[in-house]
Coordinates of C-alpha atoms and ligand atoms in Angstrom, one line a residue:
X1 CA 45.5 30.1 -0.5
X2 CA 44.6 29.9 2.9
X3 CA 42.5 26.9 4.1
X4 CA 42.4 25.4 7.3
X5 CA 45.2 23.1 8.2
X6 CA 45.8 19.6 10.0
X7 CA 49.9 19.0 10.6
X8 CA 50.7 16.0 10.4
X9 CA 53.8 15.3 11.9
X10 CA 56.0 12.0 11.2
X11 CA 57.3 9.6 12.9
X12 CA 58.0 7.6 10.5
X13 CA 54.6 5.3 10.5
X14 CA 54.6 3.4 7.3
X15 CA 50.6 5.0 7.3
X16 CA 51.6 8.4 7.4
X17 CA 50.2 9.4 3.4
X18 CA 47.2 7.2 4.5
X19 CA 46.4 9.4 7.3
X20 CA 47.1 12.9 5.4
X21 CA 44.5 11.1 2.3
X22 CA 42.0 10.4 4.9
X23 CA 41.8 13.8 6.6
X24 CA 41.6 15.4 2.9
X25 CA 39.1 13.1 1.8
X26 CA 37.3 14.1 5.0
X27 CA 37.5 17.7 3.9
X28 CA 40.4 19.1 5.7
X29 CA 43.7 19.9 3.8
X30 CA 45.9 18.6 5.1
X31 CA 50.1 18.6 5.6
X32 CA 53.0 15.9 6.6
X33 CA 56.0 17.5 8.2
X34 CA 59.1 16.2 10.0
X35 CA 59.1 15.6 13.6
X36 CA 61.9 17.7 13.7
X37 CA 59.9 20.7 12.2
X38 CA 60.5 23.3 14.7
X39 CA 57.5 24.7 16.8
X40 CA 57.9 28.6 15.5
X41 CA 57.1 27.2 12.1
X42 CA 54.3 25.0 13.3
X43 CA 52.5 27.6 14.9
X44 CA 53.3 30.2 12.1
X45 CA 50.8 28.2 10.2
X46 CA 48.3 28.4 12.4
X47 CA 47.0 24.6 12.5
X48 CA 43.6 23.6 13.6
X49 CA 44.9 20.5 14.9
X50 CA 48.4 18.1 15.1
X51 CA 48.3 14.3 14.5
X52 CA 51.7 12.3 15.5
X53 CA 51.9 9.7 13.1
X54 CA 52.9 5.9 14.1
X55 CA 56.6 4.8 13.9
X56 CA 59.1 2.4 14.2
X57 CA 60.7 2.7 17.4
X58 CA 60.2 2.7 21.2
X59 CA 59.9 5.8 22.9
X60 CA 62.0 5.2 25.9
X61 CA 64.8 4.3 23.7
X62 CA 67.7 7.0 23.7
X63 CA 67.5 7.4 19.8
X64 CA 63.8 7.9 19.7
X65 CA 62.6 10.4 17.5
X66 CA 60.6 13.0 20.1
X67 CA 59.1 16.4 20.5
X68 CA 59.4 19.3 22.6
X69 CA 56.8 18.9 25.4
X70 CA 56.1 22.7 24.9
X71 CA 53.7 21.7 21.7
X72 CA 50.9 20.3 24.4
X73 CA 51.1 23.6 25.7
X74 CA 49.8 25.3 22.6
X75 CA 46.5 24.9 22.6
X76 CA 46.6 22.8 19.1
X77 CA 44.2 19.6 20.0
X78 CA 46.5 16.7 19.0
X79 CA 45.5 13.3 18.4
X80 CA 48.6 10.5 18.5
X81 CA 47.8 7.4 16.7
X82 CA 50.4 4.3 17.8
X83 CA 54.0 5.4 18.3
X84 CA 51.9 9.0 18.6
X85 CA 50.1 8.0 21.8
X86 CA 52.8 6.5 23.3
X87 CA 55.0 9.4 22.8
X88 CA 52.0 11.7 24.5
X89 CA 51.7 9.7 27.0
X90 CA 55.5 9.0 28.0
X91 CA 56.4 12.6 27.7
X92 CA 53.0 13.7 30.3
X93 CA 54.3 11.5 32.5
X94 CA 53.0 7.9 31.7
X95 CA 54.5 5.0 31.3
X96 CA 55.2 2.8 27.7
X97 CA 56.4 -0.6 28.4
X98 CA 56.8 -3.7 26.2
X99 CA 53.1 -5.6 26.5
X100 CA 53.7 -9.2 26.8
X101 CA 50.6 -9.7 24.3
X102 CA 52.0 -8.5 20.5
X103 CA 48.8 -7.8 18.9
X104 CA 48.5 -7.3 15.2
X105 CA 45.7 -7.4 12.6
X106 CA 42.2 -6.9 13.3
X107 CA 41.3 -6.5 16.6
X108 CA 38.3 -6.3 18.7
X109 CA 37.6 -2.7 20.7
X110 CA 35.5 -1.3 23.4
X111 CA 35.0 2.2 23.2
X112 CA 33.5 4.9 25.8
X113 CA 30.7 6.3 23.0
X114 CA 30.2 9.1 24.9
X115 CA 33.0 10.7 24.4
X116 CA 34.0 12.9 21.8
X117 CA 36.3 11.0 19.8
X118 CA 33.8 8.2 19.6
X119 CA 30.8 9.6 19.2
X120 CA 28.6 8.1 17.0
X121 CA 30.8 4.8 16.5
X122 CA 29.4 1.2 18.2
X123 CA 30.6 0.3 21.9
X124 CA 32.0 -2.9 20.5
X125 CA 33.9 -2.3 17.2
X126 CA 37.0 -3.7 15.1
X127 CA 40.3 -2.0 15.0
X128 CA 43.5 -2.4 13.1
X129 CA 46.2 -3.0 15.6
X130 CA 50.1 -3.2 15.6
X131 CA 52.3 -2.9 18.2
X132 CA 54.6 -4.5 20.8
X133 CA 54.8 -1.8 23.2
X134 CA 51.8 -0.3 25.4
X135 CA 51.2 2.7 27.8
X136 CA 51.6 0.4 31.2
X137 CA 50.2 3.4 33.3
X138 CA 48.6 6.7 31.5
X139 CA 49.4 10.4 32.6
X140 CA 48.0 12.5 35.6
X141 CA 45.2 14.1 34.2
X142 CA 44.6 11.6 31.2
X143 CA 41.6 8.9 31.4
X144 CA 41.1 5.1 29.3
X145 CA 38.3 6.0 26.8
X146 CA 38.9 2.3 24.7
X147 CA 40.9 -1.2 25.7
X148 CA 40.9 -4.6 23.6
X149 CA 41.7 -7.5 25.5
X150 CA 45.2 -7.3 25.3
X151 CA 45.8 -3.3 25.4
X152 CA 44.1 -2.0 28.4
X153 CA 45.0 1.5 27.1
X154 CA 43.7 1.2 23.5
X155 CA 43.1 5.0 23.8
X156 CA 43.2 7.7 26.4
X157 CA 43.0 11.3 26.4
X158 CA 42.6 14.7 28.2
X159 CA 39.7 16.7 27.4
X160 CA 40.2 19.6 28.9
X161 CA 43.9 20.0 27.2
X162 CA 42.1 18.3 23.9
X163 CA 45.1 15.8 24.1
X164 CA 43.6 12.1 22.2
X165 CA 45.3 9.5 21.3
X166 CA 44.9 6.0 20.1
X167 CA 47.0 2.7 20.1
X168 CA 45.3 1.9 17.1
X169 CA 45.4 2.5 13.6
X170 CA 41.8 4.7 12.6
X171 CA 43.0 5.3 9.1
X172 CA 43.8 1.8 7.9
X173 CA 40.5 0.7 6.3
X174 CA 40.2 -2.8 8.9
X175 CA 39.5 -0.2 11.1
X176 CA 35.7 -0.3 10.2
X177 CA 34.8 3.1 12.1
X178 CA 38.1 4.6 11.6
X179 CA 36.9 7.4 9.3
X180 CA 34.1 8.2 11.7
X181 CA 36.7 8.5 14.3
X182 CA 39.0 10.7 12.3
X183 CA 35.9 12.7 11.3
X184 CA 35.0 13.1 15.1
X185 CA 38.9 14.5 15.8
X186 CA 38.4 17.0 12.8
X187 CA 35.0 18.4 13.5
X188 CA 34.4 17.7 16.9
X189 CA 37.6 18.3 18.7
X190 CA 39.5 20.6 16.4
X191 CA 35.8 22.2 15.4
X192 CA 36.9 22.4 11.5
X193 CA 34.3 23.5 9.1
X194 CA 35.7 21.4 6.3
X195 CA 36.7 23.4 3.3
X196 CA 38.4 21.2 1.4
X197 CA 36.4 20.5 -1.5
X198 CA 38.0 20.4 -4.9
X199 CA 35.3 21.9 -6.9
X200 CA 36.0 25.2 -4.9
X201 CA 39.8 24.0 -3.9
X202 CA 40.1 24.6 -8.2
X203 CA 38.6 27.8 -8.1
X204 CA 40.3 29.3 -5.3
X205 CA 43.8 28.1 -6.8
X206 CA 42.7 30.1 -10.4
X207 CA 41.6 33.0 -8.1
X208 CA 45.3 33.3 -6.7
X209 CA 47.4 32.2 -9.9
X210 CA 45.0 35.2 -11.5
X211 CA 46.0 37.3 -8.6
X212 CA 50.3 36.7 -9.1
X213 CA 50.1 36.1 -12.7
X214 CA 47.6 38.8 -13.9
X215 CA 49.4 41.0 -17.4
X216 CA 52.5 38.5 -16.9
X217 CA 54.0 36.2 -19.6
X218 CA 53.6 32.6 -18.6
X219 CA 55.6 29.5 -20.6
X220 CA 54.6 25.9 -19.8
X221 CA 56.2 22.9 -20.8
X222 CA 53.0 20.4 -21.9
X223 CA 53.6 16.9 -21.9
X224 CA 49.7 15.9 -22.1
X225 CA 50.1 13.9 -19.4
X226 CA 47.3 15.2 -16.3
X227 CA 49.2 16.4 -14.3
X228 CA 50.9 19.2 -16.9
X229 CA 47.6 19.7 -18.9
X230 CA 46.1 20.5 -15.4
X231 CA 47.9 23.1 -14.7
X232 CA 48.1 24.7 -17.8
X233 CA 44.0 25.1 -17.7
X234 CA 44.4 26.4 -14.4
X235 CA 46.9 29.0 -15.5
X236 CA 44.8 29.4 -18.6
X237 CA 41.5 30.5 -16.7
X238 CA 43.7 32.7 -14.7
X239 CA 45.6 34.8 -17.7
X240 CA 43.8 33.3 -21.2
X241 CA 46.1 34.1 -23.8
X242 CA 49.4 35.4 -22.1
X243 CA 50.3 32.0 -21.5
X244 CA 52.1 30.0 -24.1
X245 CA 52.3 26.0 -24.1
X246 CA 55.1 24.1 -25.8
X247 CA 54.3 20.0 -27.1
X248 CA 56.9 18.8 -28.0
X249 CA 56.0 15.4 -30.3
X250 CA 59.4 13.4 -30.0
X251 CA 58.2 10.7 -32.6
X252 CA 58.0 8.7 -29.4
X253 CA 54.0 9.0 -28.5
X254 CA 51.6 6.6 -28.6
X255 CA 49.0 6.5 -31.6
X256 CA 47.6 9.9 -32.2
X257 CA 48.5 11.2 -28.9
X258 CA 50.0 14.5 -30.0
X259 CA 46.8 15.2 -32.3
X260 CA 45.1 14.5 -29.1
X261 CA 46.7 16.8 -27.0
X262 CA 46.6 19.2 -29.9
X263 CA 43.0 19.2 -30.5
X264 CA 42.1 19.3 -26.9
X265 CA 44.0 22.6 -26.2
X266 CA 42.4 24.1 -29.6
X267 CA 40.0 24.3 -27.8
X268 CA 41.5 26.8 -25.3
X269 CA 42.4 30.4 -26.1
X270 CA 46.0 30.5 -25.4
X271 CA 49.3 30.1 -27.8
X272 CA 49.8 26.3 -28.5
X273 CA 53.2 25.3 -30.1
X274 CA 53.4 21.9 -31.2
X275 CA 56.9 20.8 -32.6
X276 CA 57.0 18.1 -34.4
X277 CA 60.4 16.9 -33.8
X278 CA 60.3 13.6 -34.7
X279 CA 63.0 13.1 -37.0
X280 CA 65.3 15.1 -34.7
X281 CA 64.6 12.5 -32.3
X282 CA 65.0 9.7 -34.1
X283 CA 68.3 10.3 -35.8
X284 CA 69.7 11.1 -32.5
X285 CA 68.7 7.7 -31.8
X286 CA 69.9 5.5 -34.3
X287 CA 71.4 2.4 -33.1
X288 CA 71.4 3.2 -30.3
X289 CA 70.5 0.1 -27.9
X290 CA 71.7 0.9 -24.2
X291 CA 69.0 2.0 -22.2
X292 CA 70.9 4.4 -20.1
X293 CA 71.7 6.1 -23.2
X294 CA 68.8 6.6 -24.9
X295 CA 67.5 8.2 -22.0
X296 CA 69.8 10.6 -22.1
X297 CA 69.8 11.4 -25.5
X298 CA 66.0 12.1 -25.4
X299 CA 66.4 14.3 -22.1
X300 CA 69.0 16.4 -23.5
X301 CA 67.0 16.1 -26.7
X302 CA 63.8 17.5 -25.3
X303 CA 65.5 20.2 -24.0
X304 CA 67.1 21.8 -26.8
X305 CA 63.8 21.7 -28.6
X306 CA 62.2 23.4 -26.1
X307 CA 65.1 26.0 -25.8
X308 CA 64.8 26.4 -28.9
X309 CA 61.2 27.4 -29.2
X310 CA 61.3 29.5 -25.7
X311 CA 64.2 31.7 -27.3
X312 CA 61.4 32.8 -30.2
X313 CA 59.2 34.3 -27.4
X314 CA 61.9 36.0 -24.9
X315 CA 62.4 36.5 -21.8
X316 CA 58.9 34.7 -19.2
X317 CA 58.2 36.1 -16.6
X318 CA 56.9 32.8 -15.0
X319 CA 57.2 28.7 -15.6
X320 CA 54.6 26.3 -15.0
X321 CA 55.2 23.2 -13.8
X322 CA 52.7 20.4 -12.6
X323 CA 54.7 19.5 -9.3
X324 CA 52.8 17.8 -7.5
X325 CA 52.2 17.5 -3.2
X326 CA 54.3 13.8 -3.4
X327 CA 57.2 15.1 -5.2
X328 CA 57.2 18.1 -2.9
X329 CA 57.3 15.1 -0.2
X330 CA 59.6 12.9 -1.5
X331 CA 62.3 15.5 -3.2
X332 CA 65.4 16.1 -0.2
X333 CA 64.7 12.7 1.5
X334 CA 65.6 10.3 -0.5
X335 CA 69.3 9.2 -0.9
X336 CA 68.7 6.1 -3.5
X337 CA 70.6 4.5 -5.8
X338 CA 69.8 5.5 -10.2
X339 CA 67.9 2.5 -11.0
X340 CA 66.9 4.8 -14.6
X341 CA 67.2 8.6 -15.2
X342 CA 63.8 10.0 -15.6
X343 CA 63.1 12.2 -17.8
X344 CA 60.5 14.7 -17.0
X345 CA 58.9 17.7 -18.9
X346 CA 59.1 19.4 -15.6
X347 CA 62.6 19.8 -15.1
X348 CA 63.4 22.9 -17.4
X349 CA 64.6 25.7 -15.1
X350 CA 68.0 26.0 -16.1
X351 CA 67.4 26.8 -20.3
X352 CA 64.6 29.0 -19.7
X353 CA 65.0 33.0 -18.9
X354 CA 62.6 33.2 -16.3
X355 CA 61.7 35.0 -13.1
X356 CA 59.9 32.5 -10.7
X357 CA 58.1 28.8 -10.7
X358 CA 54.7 28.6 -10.3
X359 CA 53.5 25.2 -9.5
X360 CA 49.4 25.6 -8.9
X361 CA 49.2 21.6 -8.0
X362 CA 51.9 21.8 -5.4
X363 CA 49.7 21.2 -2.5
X364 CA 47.7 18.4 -4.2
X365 CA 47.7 14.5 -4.3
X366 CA 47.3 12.8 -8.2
X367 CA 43.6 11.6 -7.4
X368 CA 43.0 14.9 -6.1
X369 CA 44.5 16.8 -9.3
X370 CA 42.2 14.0 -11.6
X371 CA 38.8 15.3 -9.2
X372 CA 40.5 19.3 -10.1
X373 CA 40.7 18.6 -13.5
X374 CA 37.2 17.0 -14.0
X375 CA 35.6 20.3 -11.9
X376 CA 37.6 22.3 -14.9
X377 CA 35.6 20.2 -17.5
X378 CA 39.1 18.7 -19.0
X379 CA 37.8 15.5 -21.0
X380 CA 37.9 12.3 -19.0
X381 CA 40.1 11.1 -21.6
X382 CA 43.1 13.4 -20.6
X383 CA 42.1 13.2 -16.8
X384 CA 42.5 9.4 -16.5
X385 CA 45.5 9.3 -18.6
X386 CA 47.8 6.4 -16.9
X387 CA 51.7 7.6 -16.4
X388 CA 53.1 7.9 -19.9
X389 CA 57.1 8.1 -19.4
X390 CA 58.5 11.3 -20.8
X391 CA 60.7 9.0 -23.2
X392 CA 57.6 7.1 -24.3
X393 CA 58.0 4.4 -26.3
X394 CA 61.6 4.7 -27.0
X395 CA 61.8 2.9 -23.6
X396 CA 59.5 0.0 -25.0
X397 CA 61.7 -1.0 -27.7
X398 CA 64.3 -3.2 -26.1
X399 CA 66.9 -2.8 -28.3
X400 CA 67.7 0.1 -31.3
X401 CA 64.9 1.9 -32.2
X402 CA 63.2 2.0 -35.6
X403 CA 60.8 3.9 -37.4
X404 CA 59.1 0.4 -38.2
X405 CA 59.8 -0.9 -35.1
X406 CA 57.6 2.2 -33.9
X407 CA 54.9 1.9 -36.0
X408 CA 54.3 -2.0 -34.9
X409 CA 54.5 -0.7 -31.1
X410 CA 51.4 1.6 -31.6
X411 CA 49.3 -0.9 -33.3
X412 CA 49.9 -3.4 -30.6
X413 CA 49.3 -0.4 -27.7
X414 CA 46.5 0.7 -29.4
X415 CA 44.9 -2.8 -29.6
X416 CA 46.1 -3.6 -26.0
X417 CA 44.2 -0.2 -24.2
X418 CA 40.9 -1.0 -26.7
X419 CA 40.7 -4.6 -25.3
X420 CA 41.1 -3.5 -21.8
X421 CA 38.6 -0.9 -22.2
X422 CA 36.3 -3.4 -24.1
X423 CA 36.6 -5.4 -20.5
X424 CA 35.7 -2.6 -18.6
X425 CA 39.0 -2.7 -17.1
X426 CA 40.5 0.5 -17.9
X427 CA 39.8 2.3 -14.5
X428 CA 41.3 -0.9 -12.4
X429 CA 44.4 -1.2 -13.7
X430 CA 47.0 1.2 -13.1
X431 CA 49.3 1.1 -15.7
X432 CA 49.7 -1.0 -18.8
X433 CA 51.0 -1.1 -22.4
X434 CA 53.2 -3.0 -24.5
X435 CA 56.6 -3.8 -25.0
X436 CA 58.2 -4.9 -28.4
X437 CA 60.8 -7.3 -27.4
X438 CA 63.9 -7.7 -29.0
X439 CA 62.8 -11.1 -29.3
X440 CA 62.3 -12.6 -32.8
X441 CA 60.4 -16.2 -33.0
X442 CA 59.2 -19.0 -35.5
X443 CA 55.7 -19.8 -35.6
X444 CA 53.2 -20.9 -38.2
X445 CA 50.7 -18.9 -40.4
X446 CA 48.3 -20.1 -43.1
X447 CA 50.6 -23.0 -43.7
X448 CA 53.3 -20.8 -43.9
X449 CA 56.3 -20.4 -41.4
X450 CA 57.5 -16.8 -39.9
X451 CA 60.1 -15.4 -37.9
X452 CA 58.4 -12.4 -36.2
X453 CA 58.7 -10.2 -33.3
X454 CA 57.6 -11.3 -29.5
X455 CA 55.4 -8.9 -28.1
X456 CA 55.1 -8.8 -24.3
X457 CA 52.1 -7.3 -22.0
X458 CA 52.9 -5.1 -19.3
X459 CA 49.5 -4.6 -16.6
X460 CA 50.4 -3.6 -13.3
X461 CA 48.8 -1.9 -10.2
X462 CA 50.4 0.1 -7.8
X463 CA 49.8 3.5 -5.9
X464 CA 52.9 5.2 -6.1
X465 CA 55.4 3.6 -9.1
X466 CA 57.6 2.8 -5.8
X467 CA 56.4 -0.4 -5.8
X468 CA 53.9 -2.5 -8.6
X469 CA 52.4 -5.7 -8.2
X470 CA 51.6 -7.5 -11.7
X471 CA 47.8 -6.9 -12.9
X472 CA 45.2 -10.6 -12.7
X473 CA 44.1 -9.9 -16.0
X474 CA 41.7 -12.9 -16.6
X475 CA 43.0 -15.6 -19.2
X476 CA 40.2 -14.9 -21.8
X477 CA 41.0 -11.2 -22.0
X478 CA 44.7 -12.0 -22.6
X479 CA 43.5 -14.3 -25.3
X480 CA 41.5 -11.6 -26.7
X481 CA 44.3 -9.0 -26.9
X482 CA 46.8 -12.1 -28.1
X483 CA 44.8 -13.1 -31.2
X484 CA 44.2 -9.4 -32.3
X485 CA 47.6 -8.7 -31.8
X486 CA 48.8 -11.8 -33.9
X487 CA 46.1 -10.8 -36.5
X488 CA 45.6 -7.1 -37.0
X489 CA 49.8 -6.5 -36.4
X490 CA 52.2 -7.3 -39.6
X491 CA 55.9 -9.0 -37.9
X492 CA 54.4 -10.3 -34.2
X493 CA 53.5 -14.1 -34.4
X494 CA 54.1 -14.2 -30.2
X495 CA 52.9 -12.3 -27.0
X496 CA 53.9 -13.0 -23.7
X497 CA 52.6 -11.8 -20.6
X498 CA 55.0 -10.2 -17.6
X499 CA 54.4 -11.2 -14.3
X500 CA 56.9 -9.8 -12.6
X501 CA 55.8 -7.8 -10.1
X502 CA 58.3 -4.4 -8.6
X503 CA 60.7 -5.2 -7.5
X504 CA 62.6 -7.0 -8.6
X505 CA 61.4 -5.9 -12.0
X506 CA 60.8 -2.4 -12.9
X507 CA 57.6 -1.4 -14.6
X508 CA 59.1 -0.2 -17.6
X509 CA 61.3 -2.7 -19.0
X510 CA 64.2 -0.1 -19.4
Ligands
XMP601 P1 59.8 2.2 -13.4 O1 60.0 1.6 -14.8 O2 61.0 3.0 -12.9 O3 58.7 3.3 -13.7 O4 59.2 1.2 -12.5 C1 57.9 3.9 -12.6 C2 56.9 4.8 -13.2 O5 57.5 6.0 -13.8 C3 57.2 6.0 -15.2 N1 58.5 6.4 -15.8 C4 58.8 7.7 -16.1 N2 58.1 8.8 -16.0 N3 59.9 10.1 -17.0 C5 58.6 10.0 -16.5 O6 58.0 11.1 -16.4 C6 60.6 8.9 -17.1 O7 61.8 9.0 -17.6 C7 60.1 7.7 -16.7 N4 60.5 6.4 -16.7 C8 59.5 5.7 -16.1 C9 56.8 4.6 -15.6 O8 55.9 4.7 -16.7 C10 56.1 4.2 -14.3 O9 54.8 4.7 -14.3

């Protein structure tokens, strides 16, 4: 697909995915890349513009992550936001020193409106500031174009050269202009048209997938979760019926989930297999208690089913999987400890006799594949799906794992997601379900004592899973959800609410 392109190039600013959402929210696709990507490659792809990202360190320091000087000879307008100024401006020639005013947080700025970076924003405006260091003395040729009281150089550039930078942080929302700014750099300085919109981003991707894929056999592994089912429909306008989608229903989905998925895709002309493997699954389980464990079993599970069904139709020519542009960012960089082994739908290419991979939602962030798959008219239902883990509810039963055990943790999900919808709360909070804990409690009933299960409440927000803070739910919604539970669910006489946020808890409980 070719669309024009914004590199981003890291420096290891803790902003950096903020600034590539910004500039594709402004219109412009955008991509993050190393600092160490090498200039060949950067100019192979034919940006219309570079932004150096903010970072940690001090340019003058020996360890410093830098640039070849030759990539201000290229042509590419740049703009260099914090650690990205400074670095432009040290390596023309100026000066970064450490300021003896630290400034952080919101700041007051004065900008020169008339030029092009700030055209259209307010003289006197806010910024988000954070740094120690400071460019002392600017390069030949470069001019002040913004200074707050403490950072005479709040932001300089050459115009001629299209060389910008700012000591400031436009994509952080406490920058009230910020966007306008960012917009000005995009339009104005690196003259983009702006043709990143998803309604046509989605039909350009079909165009190309109907392009590679047209008369070829395509297999994909459908967990009806969003990101899967998207890219199935895409690969289903592109070829109709010579792709084939596997479901596999573990036993382990939520209440009617697979009849769900089923009936959605029934709707679709392509081959839909849905195994009901349930009893596979569960077997496999029995007493089983260890969370490590069950994981495993249900990975190695899933794949066998699947290789089982993908043997019926032969050799594929392609596999879809719904990749998408974090995990493409993420995967090779990090070197973390297990903390659980996921288990993903997506990771199938070793049992599968295929040729190649095709992953249509590779270049695009989860909000952006939920705006995709509402321009495909997929039902809202399925598009703002919250992350379901591949071993569902297996994960949710602390302890062995029970076909009644099961049953009681779909009543009490079910009730959970209708009272959070009832509150109008089911777009605001990013994840949340229910865990049966392998807690067993006395309370009192009609007169009568029991001994019944403890269910706890999981509600968290977060933007990535990396890190979740516990969701506020108000204390007359958790009432709500408590009675029903206690009523409408045989065995529970108790729920608890988690407010733990990540870390040091996880969001799942195992
Ligand atoms: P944790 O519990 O590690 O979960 O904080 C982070 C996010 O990942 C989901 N999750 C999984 N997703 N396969 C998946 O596809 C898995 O094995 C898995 N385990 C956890 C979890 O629901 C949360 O959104």
């Amino acid at each position: 697909m070719n669309h024009e392109l914004i590199i981003i190039l890291d420096f290891g600013g803790q902003y950096n995915q903020l600034i590539a959402r910004r500039v594709r929210d402004l219109g412009v696709y955008c991509e993050v890349l190393s600092y160490e990507t090498d200039l060949e490659e950067i100019k192979a792809k034919n940006p219309k513009g570079i932004i150096f990202t903010g970072g940690p360190s001090v340019v003058t320091d020996e360890n410093a992550p830098r640039i070849s000087k030759e990539i201000f000879e290229m042509g590419i307008p740049i703009l260099g936001i914090c650690y990205g100024v400074q670095l432009m401006a040290y390596l023309n020639g100026g000066v970064v020193e450490a300021s003896e005013h630290r400034e952080y947080g919101k700041t007051s700025l004065k900008v020169d409106s008339k030029n092009k970076l700030f055209d259209g924003v307010l003289e006197d405006t806010i910024c988000f500031m954070s740094h120690t260091y400071y460019i002392s003395k600017v390069p030949e040729n470069f001019k002040v174009i913004a200074t707050t009281e403490a950072c005479p150089t709040a932001a300089i550039c050459n115009e001629e050269r299209n060389l910008y930078g700012v000591q400031f942080h436009p994509e952080v929302t406490h920058t009230t202009e910020g966007d306008k700014i960012l917009s000005n750099f995009l339009y104005k300085i690196c003259n983009c048209s702006g043709d990143w919109v998803m309604k046509d981003v989605a039909n350009k991707i079909v165009e190309s997938l109907k392009e590679k894929l047209d008369g070829k056999k395509v297999l994909c592994a459908l967990s009806g979760g969003v990101d899967s089912t998207v890219a199935a429909i895409m690969v289903h306008r592109a070829i109709g019926k010579n792709l084939t989608c596997i479901y596999v229903d573990t036993g382990l989905m939520r209440l009617n989930e697979s009849d769900e998925v089923e009936a959605m895709f029934s709707g679709y002309d392509l081959n839909f297999i849905r195994v009901d493997a349930g009893e596979r699954f569960l077997s496999k389980l029995k007493n089983i208690s260890d969370p490590e464990t069950k994981r495993k079993i249900i990975g190695e599970e899933f794949i066998r089913v699947f290789e089982e069904e993908a043997k019926k139709i032969g050799t594929v020519d392609y596999l879809v999987q719904g990749t998408i542009y974090p995990d493409v960012i993420e995967s090779g960089t990090k070197h973390s400890a297990v903390i659980k082994s996921h288990h993903n739908v997506g990771g199938l290419p070793d049992v599968v006799d295929f040729k190649e991979i095709v992953e249509p939602l590779r270049d695009l962030f989860k909000d952006e594949v939920r705006k995709v798959g509402l321009a495909l008219d997929i039902p809202e239902s399925l598009v703002f799906r919250q992350p379901f883990p591949g071993p569902g509810l297996a994960i949710r039963i602390i302890g062995d794992i029970t076909e009644e055990k099961l049953e009681i943790l779909r009543k009490t999900d079910y009730i959970f997601r209708d009272e959070i919808k009832n509150a109008g709360l089911d777009r605001e909070i990013w994840q949340y379900f229910t865990v049966l804990t392998g807690l067993r409690s006395v309370g009192v009933m009609g007169d009568e004592r029991t001994y019944g299960y403890t269910i706890a409440l999981r509600g968290v927000n977060s933007v990535d899973a990396m890190s979740a803070e516990f969701a506020r739910i108000p204390y007359d919604i958790l009432e709500k959800i408590s009675v029903r539970l206690v009523n409408e669910v045989r065995d529970v006489n108790r729920v608890v609410y988690d407010i733990t946020s990540k870390p040091p808890s996880t969001i799942e409980w195992e």
